[in-house]
mmCIF file of C-alpha atoms in Angstrom:
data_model
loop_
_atom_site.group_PDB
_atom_site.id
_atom_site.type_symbol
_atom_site.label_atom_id
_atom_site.label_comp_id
_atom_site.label_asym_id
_atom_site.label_seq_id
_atom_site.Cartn_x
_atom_site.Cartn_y
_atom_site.Cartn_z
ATOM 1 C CA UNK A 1 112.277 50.397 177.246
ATOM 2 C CA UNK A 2 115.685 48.339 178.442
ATOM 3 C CA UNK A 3 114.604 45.545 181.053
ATOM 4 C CA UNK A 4 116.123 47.428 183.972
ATOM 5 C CA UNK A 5 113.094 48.570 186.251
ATOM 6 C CA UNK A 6 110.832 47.426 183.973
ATOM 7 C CA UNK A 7 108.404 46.149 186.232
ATOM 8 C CA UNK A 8 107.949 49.584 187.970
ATOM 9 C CA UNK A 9 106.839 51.088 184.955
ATOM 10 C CA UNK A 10 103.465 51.685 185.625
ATOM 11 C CA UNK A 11 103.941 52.560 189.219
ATOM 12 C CA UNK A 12 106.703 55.057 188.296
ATOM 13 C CA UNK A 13 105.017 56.771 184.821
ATOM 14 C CA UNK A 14 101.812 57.341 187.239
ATOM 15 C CA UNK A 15 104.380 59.138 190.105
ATOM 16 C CA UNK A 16 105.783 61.277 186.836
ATOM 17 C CA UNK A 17 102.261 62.260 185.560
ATOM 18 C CA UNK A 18 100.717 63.303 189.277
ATOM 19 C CA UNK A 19 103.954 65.445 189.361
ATOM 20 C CA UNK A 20 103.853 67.362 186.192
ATOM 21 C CA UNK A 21 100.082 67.362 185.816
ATOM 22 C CA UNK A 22 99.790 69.330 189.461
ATOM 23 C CA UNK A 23 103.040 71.083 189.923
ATOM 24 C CA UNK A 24 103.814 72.988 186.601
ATOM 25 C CA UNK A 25 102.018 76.491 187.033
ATOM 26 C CA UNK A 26 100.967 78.613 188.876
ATOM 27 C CA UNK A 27 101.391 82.382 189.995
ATOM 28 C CA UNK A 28 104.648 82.970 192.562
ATOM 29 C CA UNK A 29 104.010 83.138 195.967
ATOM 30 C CA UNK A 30 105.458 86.816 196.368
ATOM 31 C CA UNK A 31 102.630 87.504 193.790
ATOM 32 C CA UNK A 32 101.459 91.179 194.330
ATOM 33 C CA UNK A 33 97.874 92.010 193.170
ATOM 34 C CA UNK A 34 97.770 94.213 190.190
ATOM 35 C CA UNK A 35 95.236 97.009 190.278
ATOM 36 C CA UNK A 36 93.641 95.930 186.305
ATOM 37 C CA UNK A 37 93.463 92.779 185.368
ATOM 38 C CA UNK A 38 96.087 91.551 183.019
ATOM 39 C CA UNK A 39 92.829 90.742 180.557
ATOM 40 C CA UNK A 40 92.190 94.330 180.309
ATOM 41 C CA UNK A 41 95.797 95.813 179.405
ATOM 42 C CA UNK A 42 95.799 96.848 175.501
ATOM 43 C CA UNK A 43 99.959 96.997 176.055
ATOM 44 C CA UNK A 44 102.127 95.437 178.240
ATOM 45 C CA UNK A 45 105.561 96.436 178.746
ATOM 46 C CA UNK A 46 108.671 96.414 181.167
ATOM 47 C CA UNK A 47 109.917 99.178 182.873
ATOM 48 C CA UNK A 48 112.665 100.601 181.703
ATOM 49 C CA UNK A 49 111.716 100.076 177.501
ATOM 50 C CA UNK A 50 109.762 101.908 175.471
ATOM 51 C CA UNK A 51 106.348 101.736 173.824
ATOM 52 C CA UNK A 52 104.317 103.559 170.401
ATOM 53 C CA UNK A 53 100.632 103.755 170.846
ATOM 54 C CA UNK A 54 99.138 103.846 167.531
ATOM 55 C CA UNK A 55 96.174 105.329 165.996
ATOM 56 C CA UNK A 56 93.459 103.256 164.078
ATOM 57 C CA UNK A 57 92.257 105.922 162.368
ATOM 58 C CA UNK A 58 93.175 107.568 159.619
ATOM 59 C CA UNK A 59 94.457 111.177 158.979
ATOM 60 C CA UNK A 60 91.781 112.616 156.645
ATOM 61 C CA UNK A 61 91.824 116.079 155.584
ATOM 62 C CA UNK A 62 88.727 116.464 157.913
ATOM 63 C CA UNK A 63 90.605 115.811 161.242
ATOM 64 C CA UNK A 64 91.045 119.128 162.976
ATOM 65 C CA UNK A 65 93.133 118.117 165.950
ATOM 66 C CA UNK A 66 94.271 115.252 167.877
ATOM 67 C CA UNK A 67 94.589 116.155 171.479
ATOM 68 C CA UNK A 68 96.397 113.228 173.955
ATOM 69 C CA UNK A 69 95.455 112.875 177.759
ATOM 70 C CA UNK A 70 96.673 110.378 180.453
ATOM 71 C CA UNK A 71 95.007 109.191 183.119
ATOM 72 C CA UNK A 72 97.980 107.771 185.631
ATOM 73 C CA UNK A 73 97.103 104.444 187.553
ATOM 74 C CA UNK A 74 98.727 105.985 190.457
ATOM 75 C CA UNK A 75 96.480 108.772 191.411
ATOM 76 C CA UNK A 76 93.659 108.812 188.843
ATOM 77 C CA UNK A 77 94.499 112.149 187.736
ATOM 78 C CA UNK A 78 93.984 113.140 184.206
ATOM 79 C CA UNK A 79 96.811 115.370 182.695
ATOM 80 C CA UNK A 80 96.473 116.491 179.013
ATOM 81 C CA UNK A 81 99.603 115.945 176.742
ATOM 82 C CA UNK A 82 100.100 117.240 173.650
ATOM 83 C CA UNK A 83 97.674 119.064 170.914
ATOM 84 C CA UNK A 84 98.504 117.981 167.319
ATOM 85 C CA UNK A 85 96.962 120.246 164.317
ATOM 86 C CA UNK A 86 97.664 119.525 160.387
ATOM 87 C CA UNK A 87 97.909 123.208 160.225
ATOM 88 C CA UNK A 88 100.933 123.592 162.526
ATOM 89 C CA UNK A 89 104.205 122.627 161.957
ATOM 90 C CA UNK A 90 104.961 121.405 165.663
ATOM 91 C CA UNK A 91 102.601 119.940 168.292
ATOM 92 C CA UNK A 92 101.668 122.110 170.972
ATOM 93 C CA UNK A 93 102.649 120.283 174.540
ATOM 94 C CA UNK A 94 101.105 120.894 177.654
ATOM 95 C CA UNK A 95 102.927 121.834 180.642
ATOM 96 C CA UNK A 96 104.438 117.962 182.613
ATOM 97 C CA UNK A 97 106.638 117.373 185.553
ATOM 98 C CA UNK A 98 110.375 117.201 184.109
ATOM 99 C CA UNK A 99 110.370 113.521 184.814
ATOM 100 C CA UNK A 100 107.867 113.068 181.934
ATOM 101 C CA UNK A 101 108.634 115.888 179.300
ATOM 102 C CA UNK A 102 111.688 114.143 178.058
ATOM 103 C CA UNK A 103 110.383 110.880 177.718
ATOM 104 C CA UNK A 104 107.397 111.984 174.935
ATOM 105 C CA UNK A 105 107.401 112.411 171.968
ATOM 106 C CA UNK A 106 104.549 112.686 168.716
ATOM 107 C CA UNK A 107 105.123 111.055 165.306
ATOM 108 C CA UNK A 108 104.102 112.569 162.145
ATOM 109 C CA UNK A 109 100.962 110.354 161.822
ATOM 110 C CA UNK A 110 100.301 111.684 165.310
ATOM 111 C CA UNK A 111 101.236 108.773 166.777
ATOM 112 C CA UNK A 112 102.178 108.652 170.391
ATOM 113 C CA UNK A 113 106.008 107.603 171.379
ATOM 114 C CA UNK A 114 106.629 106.990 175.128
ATOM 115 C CA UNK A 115 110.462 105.783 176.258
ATOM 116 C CA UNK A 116 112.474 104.563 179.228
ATOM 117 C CA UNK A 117 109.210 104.054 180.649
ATOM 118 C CA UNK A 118 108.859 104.123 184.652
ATOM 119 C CA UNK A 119 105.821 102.280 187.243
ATOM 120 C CA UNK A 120 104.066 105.490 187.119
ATOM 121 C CA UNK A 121 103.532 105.794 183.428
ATOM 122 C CA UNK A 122 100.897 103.000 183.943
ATOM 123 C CA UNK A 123 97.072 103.881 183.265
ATOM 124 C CA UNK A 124 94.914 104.693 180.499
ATOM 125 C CA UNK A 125 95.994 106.777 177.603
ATOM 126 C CA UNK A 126 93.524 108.420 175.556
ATOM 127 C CA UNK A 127 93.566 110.494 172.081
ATOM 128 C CA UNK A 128 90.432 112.298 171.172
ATOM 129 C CA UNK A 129 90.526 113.021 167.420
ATOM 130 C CA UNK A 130 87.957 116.201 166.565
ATOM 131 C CA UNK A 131 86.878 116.430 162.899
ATOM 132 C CA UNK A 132 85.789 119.900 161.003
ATOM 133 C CA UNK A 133 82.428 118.516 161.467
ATOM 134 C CA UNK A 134 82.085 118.867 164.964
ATOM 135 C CA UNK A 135 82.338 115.430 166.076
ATOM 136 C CA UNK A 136 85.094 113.567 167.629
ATOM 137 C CA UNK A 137 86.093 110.150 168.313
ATOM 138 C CA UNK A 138 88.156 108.652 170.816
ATOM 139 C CA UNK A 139 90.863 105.777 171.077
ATOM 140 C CA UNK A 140 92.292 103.957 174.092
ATOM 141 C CA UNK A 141 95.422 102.519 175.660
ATOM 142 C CA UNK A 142 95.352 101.003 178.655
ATOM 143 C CA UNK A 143 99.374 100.646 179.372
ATOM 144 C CA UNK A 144 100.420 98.031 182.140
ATOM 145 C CA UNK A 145 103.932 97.945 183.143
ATOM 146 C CA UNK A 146 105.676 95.327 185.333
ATOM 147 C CA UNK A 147 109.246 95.015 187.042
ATOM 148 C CA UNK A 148 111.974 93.234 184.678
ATOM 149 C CA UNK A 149 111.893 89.704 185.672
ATOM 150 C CA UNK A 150 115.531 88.503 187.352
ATOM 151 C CA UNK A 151 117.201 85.722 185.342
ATOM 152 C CA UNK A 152 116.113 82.655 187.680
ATOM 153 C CA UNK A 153 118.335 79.206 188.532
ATOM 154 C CA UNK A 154 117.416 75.755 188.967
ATOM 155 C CA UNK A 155 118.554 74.532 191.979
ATOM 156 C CA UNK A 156 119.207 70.924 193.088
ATOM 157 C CA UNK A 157 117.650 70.143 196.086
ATOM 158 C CA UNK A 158 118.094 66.694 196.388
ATOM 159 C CA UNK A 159 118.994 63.773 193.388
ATOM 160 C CA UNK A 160 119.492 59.731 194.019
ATOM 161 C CA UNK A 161 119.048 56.749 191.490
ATOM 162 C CA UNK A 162 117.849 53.466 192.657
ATOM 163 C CA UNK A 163 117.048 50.233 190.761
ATOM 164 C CA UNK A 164 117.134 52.198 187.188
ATOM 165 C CA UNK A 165 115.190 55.036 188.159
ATOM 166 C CA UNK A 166 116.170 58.465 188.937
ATOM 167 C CA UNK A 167 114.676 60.592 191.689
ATOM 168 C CA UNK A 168 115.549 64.255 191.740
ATOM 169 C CA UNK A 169 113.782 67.484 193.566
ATOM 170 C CA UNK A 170 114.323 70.734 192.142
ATOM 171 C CA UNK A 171 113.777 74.542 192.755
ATOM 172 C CA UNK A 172 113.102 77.415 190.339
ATOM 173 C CA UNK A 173 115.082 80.374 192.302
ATOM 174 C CA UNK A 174 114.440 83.439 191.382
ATOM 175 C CA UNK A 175 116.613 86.266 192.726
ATOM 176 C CA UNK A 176 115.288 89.763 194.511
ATOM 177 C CA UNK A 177 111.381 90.544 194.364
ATOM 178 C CA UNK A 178 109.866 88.117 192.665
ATOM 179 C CA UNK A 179 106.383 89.585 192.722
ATOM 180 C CA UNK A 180 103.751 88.701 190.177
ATOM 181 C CA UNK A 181 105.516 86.428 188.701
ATOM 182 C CA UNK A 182 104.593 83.056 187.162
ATOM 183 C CA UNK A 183 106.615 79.841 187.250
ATOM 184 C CA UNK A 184 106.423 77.356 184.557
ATOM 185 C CA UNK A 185 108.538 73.684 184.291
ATOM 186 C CA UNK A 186 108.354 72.493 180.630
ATOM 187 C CA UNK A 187 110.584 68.996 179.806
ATOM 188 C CA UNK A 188 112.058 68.293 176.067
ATOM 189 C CA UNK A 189 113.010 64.980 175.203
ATOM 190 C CA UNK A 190 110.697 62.743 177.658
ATOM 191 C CA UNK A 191 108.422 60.393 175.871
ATOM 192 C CA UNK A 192 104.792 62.044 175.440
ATOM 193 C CA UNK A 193 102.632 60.474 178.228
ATOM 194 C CA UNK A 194 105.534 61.218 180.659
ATOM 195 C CA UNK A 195 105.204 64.725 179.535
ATOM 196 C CA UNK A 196 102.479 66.754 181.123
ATOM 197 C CA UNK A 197 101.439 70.477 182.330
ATOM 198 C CA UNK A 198 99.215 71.599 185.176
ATOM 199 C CA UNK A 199 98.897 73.523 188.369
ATOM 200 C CA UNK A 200 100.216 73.768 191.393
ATOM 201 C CA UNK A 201 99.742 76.356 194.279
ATOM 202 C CA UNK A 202 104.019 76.635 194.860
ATOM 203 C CA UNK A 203 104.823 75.449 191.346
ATOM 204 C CA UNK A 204 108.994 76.520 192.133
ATOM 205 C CA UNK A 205 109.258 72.987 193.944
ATOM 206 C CA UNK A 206 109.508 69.870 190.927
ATOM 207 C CA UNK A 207 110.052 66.458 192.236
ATOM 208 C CA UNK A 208 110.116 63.802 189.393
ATOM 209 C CA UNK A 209 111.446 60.071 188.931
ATOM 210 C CA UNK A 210 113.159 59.346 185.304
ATOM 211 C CA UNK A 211 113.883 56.271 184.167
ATOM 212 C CA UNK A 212 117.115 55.658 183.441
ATOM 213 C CA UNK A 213 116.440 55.548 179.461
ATOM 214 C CA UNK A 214 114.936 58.885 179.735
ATOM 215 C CA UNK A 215 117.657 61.243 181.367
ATOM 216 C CA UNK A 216 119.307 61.961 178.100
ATOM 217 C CA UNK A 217 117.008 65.121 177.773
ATOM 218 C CA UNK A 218 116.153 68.561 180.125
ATOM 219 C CA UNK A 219 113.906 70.189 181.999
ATOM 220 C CA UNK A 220 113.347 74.687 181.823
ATOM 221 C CA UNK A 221 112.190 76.532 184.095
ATOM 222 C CA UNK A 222 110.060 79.479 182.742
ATOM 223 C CA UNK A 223 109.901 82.465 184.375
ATOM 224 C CA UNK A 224 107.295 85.120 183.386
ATOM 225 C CA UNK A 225 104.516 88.052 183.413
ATOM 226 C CA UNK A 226 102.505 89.217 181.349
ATOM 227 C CA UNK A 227 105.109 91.444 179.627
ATOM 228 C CA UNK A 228 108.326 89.234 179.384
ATOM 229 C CA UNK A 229 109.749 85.576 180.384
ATOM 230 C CA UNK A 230 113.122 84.215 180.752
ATOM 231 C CA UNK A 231 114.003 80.514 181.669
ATOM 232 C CA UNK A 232 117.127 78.635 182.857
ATOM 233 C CA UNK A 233 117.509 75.022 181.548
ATOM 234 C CA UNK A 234 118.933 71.627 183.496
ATOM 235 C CA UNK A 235 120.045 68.879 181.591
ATOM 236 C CA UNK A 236 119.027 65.750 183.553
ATOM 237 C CA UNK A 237 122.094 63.962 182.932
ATOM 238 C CA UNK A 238 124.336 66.682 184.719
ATOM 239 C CA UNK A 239 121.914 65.400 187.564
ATOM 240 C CA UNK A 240 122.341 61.885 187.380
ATOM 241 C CA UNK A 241 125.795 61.202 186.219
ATOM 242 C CA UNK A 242 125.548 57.490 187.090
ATOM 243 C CA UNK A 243 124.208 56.876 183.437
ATOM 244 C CA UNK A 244 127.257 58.079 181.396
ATOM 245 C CA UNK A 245 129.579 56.333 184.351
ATOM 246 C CA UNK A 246 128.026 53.454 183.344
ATOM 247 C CA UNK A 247 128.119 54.219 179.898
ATOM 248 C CA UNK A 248 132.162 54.738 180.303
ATOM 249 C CA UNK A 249 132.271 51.180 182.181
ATOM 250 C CA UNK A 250 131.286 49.766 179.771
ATOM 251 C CA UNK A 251 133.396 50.826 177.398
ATOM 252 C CA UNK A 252 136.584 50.643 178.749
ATOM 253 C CA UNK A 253 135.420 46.739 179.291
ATOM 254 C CA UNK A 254 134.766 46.513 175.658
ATOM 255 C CA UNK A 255 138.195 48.032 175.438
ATOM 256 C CA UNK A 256 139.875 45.490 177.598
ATOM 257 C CA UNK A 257 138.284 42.660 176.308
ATOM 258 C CA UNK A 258 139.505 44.193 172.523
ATOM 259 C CA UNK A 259 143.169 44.255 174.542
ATOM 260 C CA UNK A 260 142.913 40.533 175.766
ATOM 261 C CA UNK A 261 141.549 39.157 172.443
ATOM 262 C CA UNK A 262 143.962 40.640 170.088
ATOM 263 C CA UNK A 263 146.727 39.438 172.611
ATOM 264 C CA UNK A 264 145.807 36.018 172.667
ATOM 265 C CA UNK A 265 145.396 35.574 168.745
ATOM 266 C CA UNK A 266 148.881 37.406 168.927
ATOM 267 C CA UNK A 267 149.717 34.768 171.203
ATOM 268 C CA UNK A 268 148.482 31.737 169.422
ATOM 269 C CA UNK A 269 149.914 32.883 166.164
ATOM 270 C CA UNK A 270 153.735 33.000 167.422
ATOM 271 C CA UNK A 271 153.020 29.083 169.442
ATOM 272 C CA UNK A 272 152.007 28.335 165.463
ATOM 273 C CA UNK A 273 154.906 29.441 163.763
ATOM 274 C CA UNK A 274 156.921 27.733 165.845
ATOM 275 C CA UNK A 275 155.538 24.099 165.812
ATOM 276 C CA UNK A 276 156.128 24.809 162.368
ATOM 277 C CA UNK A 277 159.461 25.671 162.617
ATOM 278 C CA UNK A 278 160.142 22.942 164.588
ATOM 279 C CA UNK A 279 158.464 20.105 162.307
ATOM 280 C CA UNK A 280 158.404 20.455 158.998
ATOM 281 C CA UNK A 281 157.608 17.854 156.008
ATOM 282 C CA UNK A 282 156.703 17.100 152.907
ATOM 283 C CA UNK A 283 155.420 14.568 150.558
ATOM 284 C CA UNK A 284 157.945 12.442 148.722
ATOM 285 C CA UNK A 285 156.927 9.381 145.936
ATOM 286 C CA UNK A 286 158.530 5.874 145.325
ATOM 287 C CA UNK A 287 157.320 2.856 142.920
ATOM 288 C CA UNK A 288 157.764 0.697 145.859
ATOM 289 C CA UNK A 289 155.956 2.139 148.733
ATOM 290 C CA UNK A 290 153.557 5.019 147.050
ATOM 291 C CA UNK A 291 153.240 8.566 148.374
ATOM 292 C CA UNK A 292 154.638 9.206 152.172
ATOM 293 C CA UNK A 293 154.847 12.334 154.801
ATOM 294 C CA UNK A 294 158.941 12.701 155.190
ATOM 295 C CA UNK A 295 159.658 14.766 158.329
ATOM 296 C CA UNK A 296 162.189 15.927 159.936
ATOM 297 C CA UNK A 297 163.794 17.859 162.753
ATOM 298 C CA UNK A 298 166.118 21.067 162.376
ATOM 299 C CA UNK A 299 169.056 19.610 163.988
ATOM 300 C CA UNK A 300 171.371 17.849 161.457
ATOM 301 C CA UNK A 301 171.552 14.591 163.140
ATOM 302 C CA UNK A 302 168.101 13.686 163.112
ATOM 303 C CA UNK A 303 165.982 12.354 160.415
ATOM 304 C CA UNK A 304 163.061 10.281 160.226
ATOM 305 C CA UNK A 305 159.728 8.908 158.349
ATOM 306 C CA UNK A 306 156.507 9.021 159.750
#
């Protein structure tokens, strides 16, 4: 780590650890209860897509029919499905309201195929498999469905740098009804004991302090259920510009002082050649007086020994 701030370090890695270690998850605040518990769903889908619930066991030749039945989450009322025989070519469907009958459908391995599925297609599905023997066996499917979850936005609430550090406060909006919903802030790019997880009863708010060093990375926000997530990502320099401002600075100084260099050794170069041009010698040898310098000046009148 640079020098700047270095002496808050501790202080300031402690502030970053209480934040992330107690403000990471938690359910939403518009949380709705759900009628099962999450631990007790066999599939978990979102409304509007489509699901296959799939039989364990297999299609001997003893099986003598595979009858379907739903029990809706709504009102608790059983309604029987569809009657599947290896005998018959087609299954044999029981009468359903028209907002159901197009929405069913049985595989060849008896398998059954549920799309565009709505809130009220939740509850327990059941297919009770009767064998030439007399004995039967039964399979379950407890379906829970939940709302699609809204693409959410990370929202600045407030962002200032002092002595190095950077001090930001953030919110994980998410649009509409955001019931039963959980909000998660992971980081990529901090250093690993600046990089925690934990809870937080409002978990949208995220305050944190960066060093300076460590704002060249970015925080998501992860929105989810138990069916689906989706996330919107921040990069923490967009939040603290001041870094690559300082960054540029610095290199349009660098750029200058490249400038002022290269014209002063321009500079010095041309005052060179010209002292030579104006004083120029050489050496010259007599028997009487040895080696000698002879100089002289340009101009033709002027001559002389040095």
């Amino acid at each position: 780590m640079d020098s700047l701030g270095s002496s808050w370090l501790p202080t300031q890695t402690l502030i970053l650890q209480i934040s992330l270690i107690f403000g990471l998850s938690s359910p939403s605040p518009d949380s709705q209860a759900v009628k099962y518990p999450s631990s007790s769903c066999t599939l978990k889908r979102t409304v509007g897509t489509s699901v296959q619930l799939t039989l364990t066991s297999p299609l001997h030749p003893n099986v003598r029919e595979i009858e379907w039945n739903w029990k809706s989450e709504d009102d608790e009322k059983t309604r029987l499905l569809v009657s599947w025989k290896p005998q018959t070519p087609n299954p044999d469907w029981y009468e359903l309201e028209e907002i159901y009958k197009h929405r069913l459908n049985l595989t060849e391995m008896a398998f059954l195929s549920i799309r565009n599925l709505t809130m009220e297609m939740s509850g327990l599905y059941t297919a009770k498999i009767k064998f030439n023997s007399g004995k039967s066996n039964e399979e379950e499917f407890r379906l829970c469905l939940y709302d699609p979850i809204p693409h959410p936005q990370i929202q600045i609430l407030s962002s200032s740098n002092k002595s190095g550090w950077c001090n930001i406060s953030l919110e994980c909006e998410i649009p509409g009804n955001a019931g039963n919903l959980t909000v998660t802030w992971l980081s990529q790019g901090l250093p690993r004991h600046l990089k925690q997880r934990g809870i937080l009863p409002n978990s949208r708010n995220l305050s944190l302090s960066l060093p300076i060093s460590h704002i060249n990375s970015h925080l998501t926000c992860v929105v989810s259920n138990p069916a689906e997530e989706k996330n919107a990502t921040l990069h923490l320099e967009d939040i603290c510009p001041w870094r690559g401002s300082l960054q540029s600075k610095w290199f349009w100084l660098g750029i200058l002082l490249m400038v002022l260099m290269v014209s002063l050794g321009a500079g010095v170069w041309i005052w060179m050649r010209k002292k030579m041009q104006t004083r120029r010698g050489r050496w010259v040898h007599s028997p009487a007086r040895g080696f000698r310098l002879e100089s002289y000046s340009p101009g033709p009148s002027h001559r002389g020994i040095y």
